[in-house]
């Protein structure tokens, strides 16, 4: 594709996405407004909260005209504190009814976000995900970065207990020596409570406000009920879990899937544009500097779904 046509193509896709969002809002009633929360190649961060707040104020002011908001979510997650803040923010604009639409992904911290609404509309291939935080730490013994869930702490301790009970003392003591300081391990396990508290607060104050015991159970299941952070929580799993989910059909399903495909295409074009811009900058360097640089592709591809790293899920 010619270089000068890429920005024009992106603008064309953005315009088409805007039209589809308006059409989707109408399928939820004439009074509903729509908002795109599309982060196909990025994570939820505190800066995301600032950006979304600016966009909501610019478009709606302090709230939507009729308090009915439909938010389309495409996100692999990120900072759970920021996601909770966003959930409360979107509630201000969907005071009467807040619907989250998930075409494909609302994983990890994005799952917490959609738990803050009244209902979640999920396509047949939509995925939510567990809320256990993903910890990234430097292993002090081997000086390498390790990523893990606090849920792994208990399974590791159980492994050590089993080795001791089976008489494998040397192996058990070797595993103990590799563990981090006990207070650090305790703080890792305590971080699980953050996701449970956030999820419980959101669920019991909106989606499951008339089912408080269910809200606590669902929150605990989302944090501690799955063996892997990447577990696919599809429509049936979300329904069995106790979340209020709906299946789109007919025109609504087509609109949602068209939005997903256009979002993917726009991310692909933007990634290619960033690659070209970097290449242009490299071409301006002297040959000696160019030879000393080895540059791979910029960013993540539009179809990659990285697992979040950091202190939150």
Short mmCIF file of C-alpha atoms in Angstrom, two decimals:
data_model
loop_
_atom_site.label_atom_id
_atom_site.label_comp_id
_atom_site.label_asym_id
_atom_site.label_seq_id
_atom_site.Cartn_x
_atom_site.Cartn_y
_atom_site.Cartn_z
CA UNK A 1 0.00 0.00 0.00
CA UNK A 2 1.42 3.46 -0.91
CA UNK A 3 2.70 5.38 2.09
CA UNK A 4 0.50 8.42 1.56
CA UNK A 5 -2.67 6.28 1.45
CA UNK A 6 -2.27 4.67 4.89
CA UNK A 7 -3.43 7.65 7.03
CA UNK A 8 -6.35 8.12 4.65
CA UNK A 9 -7.26 4.43 4.97
CA UNK A 10 -7.11 4.67 8.78
CA UNK A 11 -9.39 7.71 8.74
CA UNK A 12 -11.81 5.85 6.51
CA UNK A 13 -11.91 2.88 8.90
CA UNK A 14 -12.37 5.17 11.90
CA UNK A 15 -15.35 6.79 10.16
CA UNK A 16 -16.86 3.40 9.39
CA UNK A 17 -16.34 2.28 12.99
CA UNK A 18 -18.18 5.40 14.17
CA UNK A 19 -21.14 4.56 11.95
CA UNK A 20 -21.25 0.96 13.15
CA UNK A 21 -21.15 2.12 16.78
CA UNK A 22 -24.16 4.36 16.19
CA UNK A 23 -26.04 1.50 14.52
CA UNK A 24 -25.14 -0.83 17.40
CA UNK A 25 -26.38 1.69 19.97
CA UNK A 26 -29.73 1.82 18.17
CA UNK A 27 -30.14 -1.94 18.60
CA UNK A 28 -30.11 -1.24 22.37
CA UNK A 29 -32.83 1.41 22.11
CA UNK A 30 -33.07 4.84 20.53
CA UNK A 31 -31.88 6.56 23.72
CA UNK A 32 -28.62 4.60 24.06
CA UNK A 33 -25.18 6.04 23.28
CA UNK A 34 -22.10 4.02 22.33
CA UNK A 35 -18.42 4.29 23.16
CA UNK A 36 -15.44 2.33 21.78
CA UNK A 37 -12.92 0.98 24.29
CA UNK A 38 -10.59 -0.59 21.76
CA UNK A 39 -7.04 -1.45 22.85
CA UNK A 40 -6.05 -4.26 20.46
CA UNK A 41 -2.31 -3.69 20.87
CA UNK A 42 -2.09 -1.89 24.19
CA UNK A 43 -2.78 -2.41 27.90
CA UNK A 44 -5.03 -0.64 30.37
CA UNK A 45 -2.88 1.87 32.28
CA UNK A 46 -3.50 4.93 34.49
CA UNK A 47 -2.93 7.00 31.35
CA UNK A 48 -5.81 5.12 29.72
CA UNK A 49 -8.11 6.49 32.43
CA UNK A 50 -7.05 10.05 31.59
CA UNK A 51 -7.59 9.51 27.87
CA UNK A 52 -11.03 7.92 28.26
CA UNK A 53 -12.14 10.63 30.71
CA UNK A 54 -11.10 13.34 28.21
CA UNK A 55 -12.97 11.59 25.39
CA UNK A 56 -16.13 11.09 27.43
CA UNK A 57 -16.18 14.70 28.59
CA UNK A 58 -15.58 15.98 25.08
CA UNK A 59 -18.39 13.87 23.66
CA UNK A 60 -21.02 13.83 26.40
CA UNK A 61 -20.06 16.38 29.03
CA UNK A 62 -20.72 15.14 32.56
CA UNK A 63 -23.01 12.25 31.53
CA UNK A 64 -24.92 10.81 28.58
CA UNK A 65 -28.27 12.49 27.79
CA UNK A 66 -30.37 9.51 28.89
CA UNK A 67 -27.91 7.64 31.10
CA UNK A 68 -27.76 4.62 28.76
CA UNK A 69 -24.33 3.64 27.48
CA UNK A 70 -23.06 0.74 25.35
CA UNK A 71 -19.29 0.21 25.58
CA UNK A 72 -17.55 -2.03 23.05
CA UNK A 73 -14.46 -3.60 24.63
CA UNK A 74 -11.38 -5.04 22.92
CA UNK A 75 -8.58 -5.45 25.46
CA UNK A 76 -6.19 -8.09 26.78
CA UNK A 77 -6.13 -6.36 30.19
CA UNK A 78 -3.51 -4.45 32.12
CA UNK A 79 -3.51 -2.55 35.41
CA UNK A 80 -6.37 -3.72 37.62
CA UNK A 81 -6.54 -0.48 39.63
CA UNK A 82 -6.96 1.51 36.41
CA UNK A 83 -9.61 -0.95 35.19
CA UNK A 84 -11.59 -0.49 38.41
CA UNK A 85 -11.35 3.29 38.05
CA UNK A 86 -12.61 3.02 34.45
CA UNK A 87 -15.50 0.80 35.56
CA UNK A 88 -16.65 3.52 37.99
CA UNK A 89 -16.16 6.20 35.33
CA UNK A 90 -18.28 4.38 32.75
CA UNK A 91 -20.99 3.98 35.39
CA UNK A 92 -21.30 7.75 35.61
CA UNK A 93 -22.14 7.85 31.91
CA UNK A 94 -24.35 4.76 31.99
CA UNK A 95 -26.19 5.61 35.18
CA UNK A 96 -29.49 4.12 33.98
CA UNK A 97 -28.10 1.18 32.04
CA UNK A 98 -24.53 0.19 31.20
CA UNK A 99 -23.98 -2.57 28.65
CA UNK A 100 -20.58 -3.96 27.72
CA UNK A 101 -20.15 -5.63 24.33
CA UNK A 102 -17.27 -8.08 23.84
CA UNK A 103 -16.68 -9.07 20.20
CA UNK A 104 -13.59 -11.17 20.93
CA UNK A 105 -11.46 -10.29 24.02
CA UNK A 106 -11.97 -8.71 27.41
CA UNK A 107 -9.31 -10.61 29.33
CA UNK A 108 -7.88 -10.22 32.82
CA UNK A 109 -8.29 -6.62 34.06
CA UNK A 110 -10.69 -5.99 31.15
CA UNK A 111 -12.88 -8.74 32.64
CA UNK A 112 -13.03 -6.73 35.85
CA UNK A 113 -14.08 -3.71 33.78
CA UNK A 114 -17.05 -5.47 32.15
CA UNK A 115 -18.15 -6.86 35.52
CA UNK A 116 -19.05 -3.26 36.39
CA UNK A 117 -22.00 -3.09 34.00
CA UNK A 118 -25.58 -4.36 34.05
CA UNK A 119 -25.00 -6.99 31.39
CA UNK A 120 -22.30 -8.31 29.06
CA UNK A 121 -23.06 -9.06 25.41
CA UNK A 122 -20.72 -11.82 24.17
CA UNK A 123 -20.37 -13.24 20.66
CA UNK A 124 -19.91 -17.02 20.26
CA UNK A 125 -16.11 -16.50 20.22
CA UNK A 126 -15.85 -13.80 22.90
CA UNK A 127 -13.51 -14.47 25.84
CA UNK A 128 -13.30 -13.18 29.37
CA UNK A 129 -10.47 -14.30 31.65
CA UNK A 130 -9.42 -14.96 35.27
CA UNK A 131 -8.47 -12.06 37.54
CA UNK A 132 -5.45 -13.53 39.34
CA UNK A 133 -2.67 -10.90 39.14
CA UNK A 134 0.43 -11.59 37.08
CA UNK A 135 3.64 -10.85 38.99
CA UNK A 136 6.94 -10.02 37.29
CA UNK A 137 10.00 -10.28 39.57
CA UNK A 138 13.76 -10.70 39.22
CA UNK A 139 14.93 -14.05 40.59
CA UNK A 140 17.71 -12.97 43.03
CA UNK A 141 19.53 -16.31 42.79
CA UNK A 142 19.66 -16.57 39.01
CA UNK A 143 19.26 -12.89 38.11
CA UNK A 144 16.53 -13.52 35.59
CA UNK A 145 12.99 -12.23 35.19
CA UNK A 146 10.18 -14.57 36.20
CA UNK A 147 6.46 -14.10 35.65
CA UNK A 148 3.90 -16.01 37.69
CA UNK A 149 0.54 -15.89 39.40
CA UNK A 150 0.26 -15.73 43.21
CA UNK A 151 -1.88 -18.85 42.84
CA UNK A 152 1.37 -20.68 42.07
CA UNK A 153 2.72 -19.87 45.55
CA UNK A 154 0.37 -22.29 47.30
CA UNK A 155 0.94 -25.05 44.72
CA UNK A 156 4.71 -24.64 45.21
CA UNK A 157 4.39 -24.85 48.99
CA UNK A 158 2.23 -27.96 48.61
CA UNK A 159 4.92 -29.51 46.38
CA UNK A 160 7.55 -28.85 49.06
CA UNK A 161 5.34 -30.30 51.80
CA UNK A 162 4.83 -33.44 49.71
CA UNK A 163 8.56 -33.87 49.14
CA UNK A 164 9.22 -33.58 52.87
CA UNK A 165 6.46 -36.07 53.70
CA UNK A 166 7.84 -38.55 51.17
CA UNK A 167 11.31 -38.37 52.69
CA UNK A 168 12.90 -36.37 49.86
CA UNK A 169 14.49 -33.94 52.30
CA UNK A 170 17.33 -32.75 50.06
CA UNK A 171 14.97 -31.93 47.20
CA UNK A 172 12.51 -30.18 49.52
CA UNK A 173 15.26 -28.08 51.15
CA UNK A 174 16.63 -27.20 47.72
CA UNK A 175 13.21 -25.93 46.68
CA UNK A 176 12.91 -23.95 49.90
CA UNK A 177 16.20 -22.22 49.26
CA UNK A 178 14.90 -21.02 45.91
CA UNK A 179 11.84 -19.37 47.44
CA UNK A 180 11.74 -15.64 47.95
CA UNK A 181 11.62 -14.04 51.40
CA UNK A 182 8.49 -15.19 53.31
CA UNK A 183 7.11 -11.65 53.66
CA UNK A 184 7.39 -11.24 49.90
CA UNK A 185 5.52 -14.49 49.34
CA UNK A 186 2.85 -13.30 51.75
CA UNK A 187 2.44 -10.05 49.86
CA UNK A 188 2.07 -11.99 46.60
CA UNK A 189 -0.72 -14.10 48.07
CA UNK A 190 -2.36 -11.02 49.58
CA UNK A 191 -2.50 -9.40 46.13
CA UNK A 192 -5.21 -11.92 45.23
CA UNK A 193 -7.51 -10.07 47.62
CA UNK A 194 -7.32 -6.93 45.49
CA UNK A 195 -9.03 -8.55 42.52
CA UNK A 196 -11.64 -10.22 44.75
CA UNK A 197 -12.51 -6.98 46.53
CA UNK A 198 -12.77 -4.98 43.31
CA UNK A 199 -14.89 -7.63 41.57
CA UNK A 200 -17.17 -8.07 44.58
CA UNK A 201 -17.72 -4.32 44.94
CA UNK A 202 -18.62 -3.93 41.26
CA UNK A 203 -20.84 -7.01 41.03
CA UNK A 204 -22.82 -6.47 44.23
CA UNK A 205 -23.48 -2.80 43.41
CA UNK A 206 -24.79 -3.33 39.87
CA UNK A 207 -24.97 -6.61 37.93
CA UNK A 208 -25.69 -8.84 40.97
CA UNK A 209 -27.07 -6.23 43.36
CA UNK A 210 -29.97 -8.53 44.25
CA UNK A 211 -27.69 -11.56 44.67
CA UNK A 212 -25.01 -10.52 47.15
CA UNK A 213 -23.89 -14.05 47.98
CA UNK A 214 -23.53 -14.79 44.28
CA UNK A 215 -21.44 -11.64 43.84
CA UNK A 216 -18.93 -12.82 46.44
CA UNK A 217 -18.83 -16.32 44.95
CA UNK A 218 -18.32 -15.08 41.40
CA UNK A 219 -15.55 -12.72 42.52
CA UNK A 220 -13.72 -15.53 44.30
CA UNK A 221 -14.12 -17.85 41.31
CA UNK A 222 -12.74 -15.26 38.90
CA UNK A 223 -9.64 -14.80 41.04
CA UNK A 224 -8.96 -18.31 42.35
CA UNK A 225 -11.13 -20.69 40.36
CA UNK A 226 -9.02 -21.26 37.25
CA UNK A 227 -5.73 -23.09 36.80
CA UNK A 228 -4.30 -20.71 34.20
CA UNK A 229 -4.51 -16.96 33.65
CA UNK A 230 -5.25 -17.49 29.95
CA UNK A 231 -8.30 -19.70 30.61
CA UNK A 232 -11.05 -19.07 28.05
CA UNK A 233 -14.22 -17.93 29.81
CA UNK A 234 -16.69 -18.03 26.93
CA UNK A 235 -20.41 -17.31 26.99
CA UNK A 236 -21.44 -20.66 28.48
CA UNK A 237 -18.69 -20.52 31.12
CA UNK A 238 -19.61 -16.93 32.05
CA UNK A 239 -23.27 -17.90 32.32
CA UNK A 240 -22.47 -20.92 34.51
CA UNK A 241 -20.25 -18.70 36.64
CA UNK A 242 -23.22 -16.46 37.42
CA UNK A 243 -22.55 -13.39 35.27
CA UNK A 244 -25.43 -11.76 33.41
CA UNK A 245 -24.51 -12.33 29.79
CA UNK A 246 -26.46 -12.12 26.54
CA UNK A 247 -25.94 -13.55 23.07
CA UNK A 248 -26.24 -11.17 20.12
CA UNK A 249 -27.98 -12.40 16.99
CA UNK A 250 -29.03 -11.20 13.56
CA UNK A 251 -28.19 -7.58 12.79
CA UNK A 252 -26.63 -6.99 16.20
CA UNK A 253 -24.17 -9.88 15.82
CA UNK A 254 -23.20 -8.71 12.32
CA UNK A 255 -22.58 -5.16 13.56
CA UNK A 256 -20.44 -6.40 16.45
CA UNK A 257 -18.35 -8.68 14.26
CA UNK A 258 -17.88 -5.99 11.59
CA UNK A 259 -16.59 -3.74 14.37
CA UNK A 260 -14.13 -6.41 15.44
CA UNK A 261 -12.79 -6.97 11.93
CA UNK A 262 -12.39 -3.24 11.31
CA UNK A 263 -10.63 -2.79 14.67
CA UNK A 264 -8.17 -5.54 13.70
CA UNK A 265 -7.61 -3.95 10.30
CA UNK A 266 -7.00 -0.52 11.79
CA UNK A 267 -4.49 -1.96 14.27
CA UNK A 268 -2.70 -3.69 11.40
CA UNK A 269 -2.47 -0.47 9.39
CA UNK A 270 -1.21 1.52 12.38
CA UNK A 271 1.43 -1.10 13.13
CA UNK A 272 2.62 -0.98 9.50
CA UNK A 273 2.66 2.81 9.66
CA UNK A 274 4.84 2.76 12.79
CA UNK A 275 7.23 0.33 11.10
CA UNK A 276 7.55 2.60 8.07
CA UNK A 277 8.11 5.69 10.21
CA UNK A 278 10.89 3.91 12.11
CA UNK A 279 12.47 2.74 8.87
CA UNK A 280 12.43 6.31 7.54
CA UNK A 281 14.23 7.51 10.67
CA UNK A 282 16.81 4.75 10.35
CA UNK A 283 17.45 5.69 6.74
CA UNK A 284 18.39 9.18 7.89
CA UNK A 285 21.22 7.81 10.06
CA UNK A 286 24.78 7.50 8.81
CA UNK A 287 25.74 4.10 7.32
CA UNK A 288 28.04 3.30 10.26
CA UNK A 289 25.27 3.78 12.80
CA UNK A 290 22.84 1.79 10.67
CA UNK A 291 25.24 -1.15 10.56
CA UNK A 292 25.47 -1.16 14.35
CA UNK A 293 21.73 -1.34 14.84
CA UNK A 294 19.61 -4.46 14.64
CA UNK A 295 15.98 -3.53 14.75
CA UNK A 296 13.10 -5.98 14.69
CA UNK A 297 9.43 -5.27 14.00
CA UNK A 298 7.93 -2.44 16.00
CA UNK A 299 5.27 -3.20 18.59
CA UNK A 300 3.01 -6.23 18.64
CA UNK A 301 1.09 -7.56 15.72
CA UNK A 302 -2.66 -6.85 15.65
CA UNK A 303 -3.56 -10.47 16.37
CA UNK A 304 -1.22 -11.05 19.32
CA UNK A 305 -2.83 -11.40 22.73
CA UNK A 306 0.00 -10.94 25.25
CA UNK A 307 -0.49 -11.89 28.85
CA UNK A 308 -0.28 -8.88 31.10
CA UNK A 309 2.77 -8.39 33.26
CA UNK A 310 3.17 -6.31 36.36
CA UNK A 311 1.78 -6.28 39.84
CA UNK A 312 -1.83 -6.47 38.69
CA UNK A 313 -3.83 -8.76 36.47
#
